[in-house]
Amino acid sequence: EVQLVESGGRLAQAGGSLRLSCSASGSRFADYAFRWFRQAPGKEREGVSCINSSDDTTYYAESVKGRFIISRDDAKNTLHLQMNSLKSGDSAVYYCAKVLSGWDSYDYWGQGTQVTVSS
């Protein structure tokens, strides 16, 4: 059983930065891969970024590549998403999810944290 809790979402100005965190319970955090998703009202859920477990390989959606950075701190059971050069299109509820198999299925989700970018 893994419990995920996101934090760090807030109102920010375009061009600014935010750092989201996802705190995970359990003793096997280092064995898991994770992915950040986001969903805005009226839009489909979008995969934002993911990070592997053993080698910390990372992937980014084209919409955020070059602006966002995903990272993990295995000692603290925490996943991060550094969001730079924010755009209005980044406004959404951001979720972290644990990968179940490959990058196609997920078994645990957090409740989400709201990011709102003005201007």
PDB file of N, CA, C and O in Angstrom, residues 33-98:
ATOM      1  N   ALA A  33       8.725   3.554  -9.970  1.00  0.00           N
ATOM      2  CA  ALA A  33       8.740   4.648 -10.926  1.00  0.00           C
ATOM      3  C   ALA A  33       7.484   5.492 -10.730  1.00  0.00           C
ATOM      4  O   ALA A  33       6.439   4.981 -10.330  1.00  0.00           O
ATOM      5  N   PHE A  34       7.579   6.780 -11.014  1.00  0.00           N
ATOM      6  CA  PHE A  34       6.464   7.695 -10.801  1.00  0.00           C
ATOM      7  C   PHE A  34       6.268   8.609 -12.003  1.00  0.00           C
ATOM      8  O   PHE A  34       7.188   8.843 -12.788  1.00  0.00           O
ATOM      9  N   ARG A  35       5.058   9.133 -12.097  1.00  0.00           N
ATOM     10  CA  ARG A  35       4.732  10.059 -13.164  1.00  0.00           C
ATOM     11  C   ARG A  35       3.859  11.182 -12.632  1.00  0.00           C
ATOM     12  O   ARG A  35       2.980  10.957 -11.807  1.00  0.00           O
ATOM     13  N   TRP A  36       4.113  12.384 -13.108  1.00  0.00           N
ATOM     14  CA  TRP A  36       3.246  13.523 -12.842  1.00  0.00           C
ATOM     15  C   TRP A  36       2.240  13.665 -13.978  1.00  0.00           C
ATOM     16  O   TRP A  36       2.605  13.604 -15.161  1.00  0.00           O
ATOM     17  N   PHE A  37       0.981  13.882 -13.609  1.00  0.00           N
ATOM     18  CA  PHE A  37      -0.092  14.171 -14.549  1.00  0.00           C
ATOM     19  C   PHE A  37      -0.703  15.513 -14.205  1.00  0.00           C
ATOM     20  O   PHE A  37      -0.539  16.020 -13.097  1.00  0.00           O
ATOM     21  N   ARG A  38      -1.448  16.049 -15.143  1.00  0.00           N
ATOM     22  CA  ARG A  38      -2.227  17.248 -14.854  1.00  0.00           C
ATOM     23  C   ARG A  38      -3.533  17.195 -15.629  1.00  0.00           C
ATOM     24  O   ARG A  38      -3.626  16.564 -16.681  1.00  0.00           O
ATOM     25  N   GLN A  39      -4.544  17.857 -15.088  1.00  0.00           N
ATOM     26  CA  GLN A  39      -5.834  17.909 -15.747  1.00  0.00           C
ATOM     27  C   GLN A  39      -6.491  19.251 -15.479  1.00  0.00           C
ATOM     28  O   GLN A  39      -6.667  19.649 -14.329  1.00  0.00           O
ATOM     29  N   ALA A  40      -6.832  19.925 -16.543  1.00  0.00           N
ATOM     30  CA  ALA A  40      -7.543  21.186 -16.466  1.00  0.00           C
ATOM     31  C   ALA A  40      -9.015  20.947 -16.766  1.00  0.00           C
ATOM     32  O   ALA A  40      -9.366  19.984 -17.454  1.00  0.00           O
ATOM     33  N   PRO A  41      -9.901  21.806 -16.266  1.00  0.00           N
ATOM     34  CA  PRO A  41     -11.329  21.636 -16.535  1.00  0.00           C
ATOM     35  C   PRO A  41     -11.623  21.564 -18.023  1.00  0.00           C
ATOM     36  O   PRO A  41     -11.147  22.382 -18.809  1.00  0.00           O
ATOM     37  N   GLY A  42     -12.405  20.562 -18.410  1.00  0.00           N
ATOM     38  CA  GLY A  42     -12.780  20.402 -19.798  1.00  0.00           C
ATOM     39  C   GLY A  42     -11.724  19.778 -20.686  1.00  0.00           C
ATOM     40  O   GLY A  42     -11.947  19.638 -21.891  1.00  0.00           O
ATOM     41  N   LYS A  43     -10.597  19.409 -20.123  1.00  0.00           N
ATOM     42  CA  LYS A  43      -9.519  18.810 -20.900  1.00  0.00           C
ATOM     43  C   LYS A  43      -9.202  17.407 -20.403  1.00  0.00           C
ATOM     44  O   LYS A  43      -9.491  17.056 -19.261  1.00  0.00           O
ATOM     45  N   GLU A  44      -8.599  16.631 -21.273  1.00  0.00           N
ATOM     46  CA  GLU A  44      -8.190  15.287 -20.905  1.00  0.00           C
ATOM     47  C   GLU A  44      -6.966  15.339 -19.999  1.00  0.00           C
ATOM     48  O   GLU A  44      -6.173  16.273 -20.050  1.00  0.00           O
ATOM     49  N   ARG A  45      -6.822  14.313 -19.183  1.00  0.00           N
ATOM     50  CA  ARG A  45      -5.651  14.204 -18.335  1.00  0.00           C
ATOM     51  C   ARG A  45      -4.407  14.050 -19.197  1.00  0.00           C
ATOM     52  O   ARG A  45      -4.404  13.290 -20.171  1.00  0.00           O
ATOM     53  N   GLU A  46      -3.368  14.754 -18.837  1.00  0.00           N
ATOM     54  CA  GLU A  46      -2.145  14.797 -19.616  1.00  0.00           C
ATOM     55  C   GLU A  46      -0.963  14.329 -18.787  1.00  0.00           C
ATOM     56  O   GLU A  46      -0.746  14.804 -17.673  1.00  0.00           O
ATOM     57  N   GLY A  47      -0.192  13.408 -19.327  1.00  0.00           N
ATOM     58  CA  GLY A  47       1.046  13.019 -18.689  1.00  0.00           C
ATOM     59  C   GLY A  47       2.070  14.123 -18.850  1.00  0.00           C
ATOM     60  O   GLY A  47       2.298  14.606 -19.961  1.00  0.00           O
ATOM     61  N   VAL A  48       2.691  14.531 -17.763  1.00  0.00           N
ATOM     62  CA  VAL A  48       3.613  15.656 -17.770  1.00  0.00           C
ATOM     63  C   VAL A  48       5.064  15.194 -17.789  1.00  0.00           C
ATOM     64  O   VAL A  48       5.864  15.639 -18.620  1.00  0.00           O
ATOM     65  N   SER A  49       5.401  14.320 -16.873  1.00  0.00           N
ATOM     66  CA  SER A  49       6.781  13.882 -16.732  1.00  0.00           C
ATOM     67  C   SER A  49       6.814  12.603 -15.916  1.00  0.00           C
ATOM     68  O   SER A  49       5.949  12.365 -15.085  1.00  0.00           O
ATOM     69  N   CYS A  50       7.826  11.784 -16.142  1.00  0.00           N
ATOM     70  CA  CYS A  50       7.972  10.565 -15.364  1.00  0.00           C
ATOM     71  C   CYS A  50       9.442  10.298 -15.096  1.00  0.00           C
ATOM     72  O   CYS A  50      10.326  10.804 -15.795  1.00  0.00           O
ATOM     73  N   ILE A  51       9.676   9.490 -14.079  1.00  0.00           N
ATOM     74  CA  ILE A  51      11.040   9.172 -13.680  1.00  0.00           C
ATOM     75  C   ILE A  51      11.108   7.708 -13.289  1.00  0.00           C
ATOM     76  O   ILE A  51      10.236   7.188 -12.600  1.00  0.00           O
ATOM     77  N   ASN A  52      12.160   7.047 -13.734  1.00  0.00           N
ATOM     78  CA  ASN A  52      12.349   5.639 -13.454  1.00  0.00           C
ATOM     79  C   ASN A  52      12.895   5.439 -12.046  1.00  0.00           C
ATOM     80  O   ASN A  52      13.252   6.400 -11.349  1.00  0.00           O
ATOM     81  N   SER A  53      12.993   4.193 -11.631  1.00  0.00           N
ATOM     82  CA  SER A  53      13.422   3.887 -10.272  1.00  0.00           C
ATOM     83  C   SER A  53      14.923   3.661 -10.149  1.00  0.00           C
ATOM     84  O   SER A  53      15.590   4.314  -9.349  1.00  0.00           O
ATOM     85  N   SER A  54      15.460   2.745 -10.942  1.00  0.00           N
ATOM     86  CA  SER A  54      16.836   2.314 -10.759  1.00  0.00           C
ATOM     87  C   SER A  54      17.878   3.284 -11.300  1.00  0.00           C
ATOM     88  O   SER A  54      18.927   3.478 -10.690  1.00  0.00           O
ATOM     89  N   ASP A  55      17.596   3.890 -12.441  1.00  0.00           N
ATOM     90  CA  ASP A  55      18.589   4.740 -13.092  1.00  0.00           C
ATOM     91  C   ASP A  55      18.176   6.198 -13.205  1.00  0.00           C
ATOM     92  O   ASP A  55      18.907   6.998 -13.796  1.00  0.00           O
ATOM     93  N   ASP A  56      17.014   6.552 -12.682  1.00  0.00           N
ATOM     94  CA  ASP A  56      16.505   7.924 -12.690  1.00  0.00           C
ATOM     95  C   ASP A  56      16.336   8.486 -14.092  1.00  0.00           C
ATOM     96  O   ASP A  56      16.409   9.706 -14.291  1.00  0.00           O
ATOM     97  N   THR A  57      16.093   7.624 -15.059  1.00  0.00           N
ATOM     98  CA  THR A  57      15.778   8.083 -16.404  1.00  0.00           C
ATOM     99  C   THR A  57      14.501   8.914 -16.370  1.00  0.00           C
ATOM    100  O   THR A  57      13.539   8.542 -15.694  1.00  0.00           O
ATOM    101  N   THR A  58      14.496  10.020 -17.083  1.00  0.00           N
ATOM    102  CA  THR A  58      13.353  10.926 -17.062  1.00  0.00           C
ATOM    103  C   THR A  58      12.776  11.134 -18.452  1.00  0.00           C
ATOM    104  O   THR A  58      13.474  11.005 -19.467  1.00  0.00           O
ATOM    105  N   TYR A  59      11.484  11.493 -18.475  1.00  0.00           N
ATOM    106  CA  TYR A  59      10.777  11.780 -19.719  1.00  0.00           C
ATOM    107  C   TYR A  59       9.881  12.983 -19.499  1.00  0.00           C
ATOM    108  O   TYR A  59       9.364  13.200 -18.398  1.00  0.00           O
ATOM    109  N   TYR A  60       9.670  13.764 -20.566  1.00  0.00           N
ATOM    110  CA  TYR A  60       8.866  14.965 -20.475  1.00  0.00           C
ATOM    111  C   TYR A  60       7.932  15.081 -21.666  1.00  0.00           C
ATOM    112  O   TYR A  60       8.298  14.744 -22.795  1.00  0.00           O
ATOM    113  N   ALA A  61       6.736  15.565 -21.392  1.00  0.00           N
ATOM    114  CA  ALA A  61       5.833  15.910 -22.475  1.00  0.00           C
ATOM    115  C   ALA A  61       6.408  17.086 -23.251  1.00  0.00           C
ATOM    116  O   ALA A  61       7.106  17.935 -22.688  1.00  0.00           O
ATOM    117  N   GLU A  62       6.112  17.134 -24.524  1.00  0.00           N
ATOM    118  CA  GLU A  62       6.640  18.204 -25.362  1.00  0.00           C
ATOM    119  C   GLU A  62       6.217  19.581 -24.851  1.00  0.00           C
ATOM    120  O   GLU A  62       6.975  20.547 -24.971  1.00  0.00           O
ATOM    121  N   SER A  63       5.049  19.655 -24.260  1.00  0.00           N
ATOM    122  CA  SER A  63       4.526  20.927 -23.797  1.00  0.00           C
ATOM    123  C   SER A  63       5.309  21.522 -22.626  1.00  0.00           C
ATOM    124  O   SER A  63       5.213  22.723 -22.375  1.00  0.00           O
ATOM    125  N   VAL A  64       6.067  20.690 -21.918  1.00  0.00           N
ATOM    126  CA  VAL A  64       6.807  21.182 -20.758  1.00  0.00           C
ATOM    127  C   VAL A  64       8.309  20.992 -20.886  1.00  0.00           C
ATOM    128  O   VAL A  64       9.064  21.467 -20.022  1.00  0.00           O
ATOM    129  N   LYS A  65       8.751  20.337 -21.928  1.00  0.00           N
ATOM    130  CA  LYS A  65      10.166  20.061 -22.097  1.00  0.00           C
ATOM    131  C   LYS A  65      10.974  21.354 -22.134  1.00  0.00           C
ATOM    132  O   LYS A  65      10.626  22.299 -22.835  1.00  0.00           O
ATOM    133  N   GLY A  66      12.046  21.372 -21.362  1.00  0.00           N
ATOM    134  CA  GLY A  66      12.879  22.551 -21.278  1.00  0.00           C
ATOM    135  C   GLY A  66      12.456  23.525 -20.200  1.00  0.00           C
ATOM    136  O   GLY A  66      13.204  24.464 -19.889  1.00  0.00           O
ATOM    137  N   ARG A  67      11.265  23.331 -19.630  1.00  0.00           N
ATOM    138  CA  ARG A  67      10.766  24.221 -18.586  1.00  0.00           C
ATOM    139  C   ARG A  67      10.607  23.517 -17.239  1.00  0.00           C
ATOM    140  O   ARG A  67      10.828  24.128 -16.196  1.00  0.00           O
ATOM    141  N   PHE A  68      10.212  22.254 -17.264  1.00  0.00           N
ATOM    142  CA  PHE A  68       9.975  21.492 -16.039  1.00  0.00           C
ATOM    143  C   PHE A  68      11.097  20.484 -15.820  1.00  0.00           C
ATOM    144  O   PHE A  68      11.687  19.979 -16.774  1.00  0.00           O
ATOM    145  N   ILE A  69      11.358  20.179 -14.554  1.00  0.00           N
ATOM    146  CA  ILE A  69      12.353  19.177 -14.193  1.00  0.00           C
ATOM    147  C   ILE A  69      11.772  18.260 -13.120  1.00  0.00           C
ATOM    148  O   ILE A  69      11.339  18.731 -12.069  1.00  0.00           O
ATOM    149  N   ILE A  70      11.776  16.967 -13.387  1.00  0.00           N
ATOM    150  CA  ILE A  70      11.321  15.995 -12.409  1.00  0.00           C
ATOM    151  C   ILE A  70      12.535  15.431 -11.672  1.00  0.00           C
ATOM    152  O   ILE A  70      13.603  15.261 -12.260  1.00  0.00           O
ATOM    153  N   SER A  71      12.366  15.166 -10.397  1.00  0.00           N
ATOM    154  CA  SER A  71      13.449  14.590  -9.611  1.00  0.00           C
ATOM    155  C   SER A  71      12.867  13.787  -8.463  1.00  0.00           C
ATOM    156  O   SER A  71      11.673  13.881  -8.165  1.00  0.00           O
ATOM    157  N   ARG A  72      13.704  13.007  -7.830  1.00  0.00           N
ATOM    158  CA  ARG A  72      13.259  12.211  -6.690  1.00  0.00           C
ATOM    159  C   ARG A  72      14.316  12.220  -5.607  1.00  0.00           C
ATOM    160  O   ARG A  72      15.518  12.294  -5.881  1.00  0.00           O
ATOM    161  N   ASP A  73      13.855  12.137  -4.372  1.00  0.00           N
ATOM    162  CA  ASP A  73      14.725  12.048  -3.213  1.00  0.00           C
ATOM    163  C   ASP A  73      14.333  10.775  -2.481  1.00  0.00           C
ATOM    164  O   ASP A  73      13.396  10.767  -1.689  1.00  0.00           O
ATOM    165  N   ASP A  74      15.042   9.702  -2.770  1.00  0.00           N
ATOM    166  CA  ASP A  74      14.679   8.402  -2.203  1.00  0.00           C
ATOM    167  C   ASP A  74      14.840   8.369  -0.684  1.00  0.00           C
ATOM    168  O   ASP A  74      14.129   7.638  -0.005  1.00  0.00           O
ATOM    169  N   ALA A  75      15.773   9.135  -0.161  1.00  0.00           N
ATOM    170  CA  ALA A  75      15.974   9.168   1.280  1.00  0.00           C
ATOM    171  C   ALA A  75      14.782   9.779   2.006  1.00  0.00           C
ATOM    172  O   ALA A  75      14.546   9.488   3.180  1.00  0.00           O
ATOM    173  N   LYS A  76      14.026  10.633   1.311  1.00  0.00           N
ATOM    174  CA  LYS A  76      12.874  11.294   1.909  1.00  0.00           C
ATOM    175  C   LYS A  76      11.545  10.814   1.344  1.00  0.00           C
ATOM    176  O   LYS A  76      10.500  11.380   1.673  1.00  0.00           O
ATOM    177  N   ASN A  77      11.582   9.796   0.508  1.00  0.00           N
ATOM    178  CA  ASN A  77      10.352   9.277  -0.116  1.00  0.00           C
ATOM    179  C   ASN A  77       9.549  10.387  -0.783  1.00  0.00           C
ATOM    180  O   ASN A  77       8.329  10.483  -0.616  1.00  0.00           O
ATOM    181  N   THR A  78      10.242  11.212  -1.538  1.00  0.00           N
ATOM    182  CA  THR A  78       9.587  12.376  -2.115  1.00  0.00           C
ATOM    183  C   THR A  78       9.921  12.534  -3.592  1.00  0.00           C
ATOM    184  O   THR A  78      11.075  12.386  -4.006  1.00  0.00           O
ATOM    185  N   LEU A  79       8.902  12.864  -4.355  1.00  0.00           N
ATOM    186  CA  LEU A  79       9.015  13.175  -5.772  1.00  0.00           C
ATOM    187  C   LEU A  79       8.797  14.668  -5.944  1.00  0.00           C
ATOM    188  O   LEU A  79       7.960  15.253  -5.259  1.00  0.00           O
ATOM    189  N   HIS A  80       9.534  15.288  -6.859  1.00  0.00           N
ATOM    190  CA  HIS A  80       9.418  16.729  -7.072  1.00  0.00           C
ATOM    191  C   HIS A  80       9.177  17.042  -8.539  1.00  0.00           C
ATOM    192  O   HIS A  80       9.569  16.298  -9.424  1.00  0.00           O
ATOM    193  N   LEU A  81       8.545  18.169  -8.762  1.00  0.00           N
ATOM    194  CA  LEU A  81       8.411  18.716 -10.104  1.00  0.00           C
ATOM    195  C   LEU A  81       8.708  20.204 -10.029  1.00  0.00           C
ATOM    196  O   LEU A  81       7.907  20.974  -9.505  1.00  0.00           O
ATOM    197  N   GLN A  82       9.865  20.585 -10.529  1.00  0.00           N
ATOM    198  CA  GLN A  82      10.234  21.987 -10.604  1.00  0.00           C
ATOM    199  C   GLN A  82       9.647  22.565 -11.879  1.00  0.00           C
ATOM    200  O   GLN A  82       9.935  22.085 -12.971  1.00  0.00           O
ATOM    201  N   MET A  83       8.821  23.582 -11.742  1.00  0.00           N
ATOM    202  CA  MET A  83       8.109  24.175 -12.859  1.00  0.00           C
ATOM    203  C   MET A  83       8.618  25.598 -13.071  1.00  0.00           C
ATOM    204  O   MET A  83       8.410  26.466 -12.225  1.00  0.00           O
ATOM    205  N   ASN A  84       9.265  25.822 -14.191  1.00  0.00           N
ATOM    206  CA  ASN A  84       9.822  27.129 -14.509  1.00  0.00           C
ATOM    207  C   ASN A  84       9.146  27.711 -15.738  1.00  0.00           C
ATOM    208  O   ASN A  84       8.515  27.006 -16.514  1.00  0.00           O
ATOM    209  N   SER A  85       9.302  29.009 -15.907  1.00  0.00           N
ATOM    210  CA  SER A  85       8.727  29.707 -17.062  1.00  0.00           C
ATOM    211  C   SER A  85       7.259  29.351 -17.252  1.00  0.00           C
ATOM    212  O   SER A  85       6.814  28.976 -18.339  1.00  0.00           O
ATOM    213  N   LEU A  86       6.510  29.486 -16.189  1.00  0.00           N
ATOM    214  CA  LEU A  86       5.110  29.070 -16.200  1.00  0.00           C
ATOM    215  C   LEU A  86       4.294  29.842 -17.224  1.00  0.00           C
ATOM    216  O   LEU A  86       4.493  31.042 -17.431  1.00  0.00           O
ATOM    217  N   LYS A  87       3.376  29.124 -17.846  1.00  0.00           N
ATOM    218  CA  LYS A  87       2.450  29.689 -18.808  1.00  0.00           C
ATOM    219  C   LYS A  87       1.029  29.494 -18.313  1.00  0.00           C
ATOM    220  O   LYS A  87       0.765  28.645 -17.465  1.00  0.00           O
ATOM    221  N   SER A  88       0.104  30.255 -18.861  1.00  0.00           N
ATOM    222  CA  SER A  88      -1.287  30.101 -18.463  1.00  0.00           C
ATOM    223  C   SER A  88      -1.793  28.692 -18.757  1.00  0.00           C
ATOM    224  O   SER A  88      -2.649  28.174 -18.040  1.00  0.00           O
ATOM    225  N   GLY A  89      -1.264  28.063 -19.793  1.00  0.00           N
ATOM    226  CA  GLY A  89      -1.650  26.715 -20.144  1.00  0.00           C
ATOM    227  C   GLY A  89      -1.211  25.660 -19.151  1.00  0.00           C
ATOM    228  O   GLY A  89      -1.631  24.503 -19.247  1.00  0.00           O
ATOM    229  N   ASP A  90      -0.371  26.037 -18.199  1.00  0.00           N
ATOM    230  CA  ASP A  90       0.055  25.110 -17.159  1.00  0.00           C
ATOM    231  C   ASP A  90      -0.956  25.012 -16.024  1.00  0.00           C
ATOM    232  O   ASP A  90      -0.802  24.170 -15.137  1.00  0.00           O
ATOM    233  N   SER A  91      -1.961  25.865 -16.016  1.00  0.00           N
ATOM    234  CA  SER A  91      -2.980  25.827 -14.972  1.00  0.00           C
ATOM    235  C   SER A  91      -3.727  24.503 -15.020  1.00  0.00           C
ATOM    236  O   SER A  91      -4.271  24.120 -16.058  1.00  0.00           O
ATOM    237  N   ALA A  92      -3.744  23.802 -13.910  1.00  0.00           N
ATOM    238  CA  ALA A  92      -4.382  22.494 -13.838  1.00  0.00           C
ATOM    239  C   ALA A  92      -4.236  21.950 -12.425  1.00  0.00           C
ATOM    240  O   ALA A  92      -3.501  22.502 -11.604  1.00  0.00           O
ATOM    241  N   VAL A  93      -4.932  20.861 -12.157  1.00  0.00           N
ATOM    242  CA  VAL A  93      -4.668  20.087 -10.959  1.00  0.00           C
ATOM    243  C   VAL A  93      -3.576  19.085 -11.304  1.00  0.00           C
ATOM    244  O   VAL A  93      -3.689  18.349 -12.284  1.00  0.00           O
ATOM    245  N   TYR A  94      -2.534  19.069 -10.520  1.00  0.00           N
ATOM    246  CA  TYR A  94      -1.399  18.190 -10.765  1.00  0.00           C
ATOM    247  C   TYR A  94      -1.446  17.002  -9.818  1.00  0.00           C
ATOM    248  O   TYR A  94      -1.633  17.165  -8.610  1.00  0.00           O
ATOM    249  N   TYR A  95      -1.276  15.814 -10.376  1.00  0.00           N
ATOM    250  CA  TYR A  95      -1.314  14.577  -9.630  1.00  0.00           C
ATOM    251  C   TYR A  95      -0.006  13.809  -9.797  1.00  0.00           C
ATOM    252  O   TYR A  95       0.588  13.816 -10.871  1.00  0.00           O
ATOM    253  N   CYS A  96       0.408  13.127  -8.754  1.00  0.00           N
ATOM    254  CA  CYS A  96       1.481  12.156  -8.901  1.00  0.00           C
ATOM    255  C   CYS A  96       0.877  10.761  -8.834  1.00  0.00           C
ATOM    256  O   CYS A  96      -0.133  10.533  -8.171  1.00  0.00           O
ATOM    257  N   ALA A  97       1.477   9.835  -9.557  1.00  0.00           N
ATOM    258  CA  ALA A  97       0.976   8.477  -9.617  1.00  0.00           C
ATOM    259  C   ALA A  97       2.132   7.494  -9.652  1.00  0.00           C
ATOM    260  O   ALA A  97       3.176   7.771 -10.246  1.00  0.00           O
ATOM    261  N   LYS A  98       1.939   6.374  -9.026  1.00  0.00           N
ATOM    262  CA  LYS A  98       2.924   5.308  -9.005  1.00  0.00           C
ATOM    263  C   LYS A  98       2.700   4.394 -10.197  1.00  0.00           C
ATOM    264  O   LYS A  98       1.580   3.966 -10.453  1.00  0.00           O
TER     265      LYS A  98
END
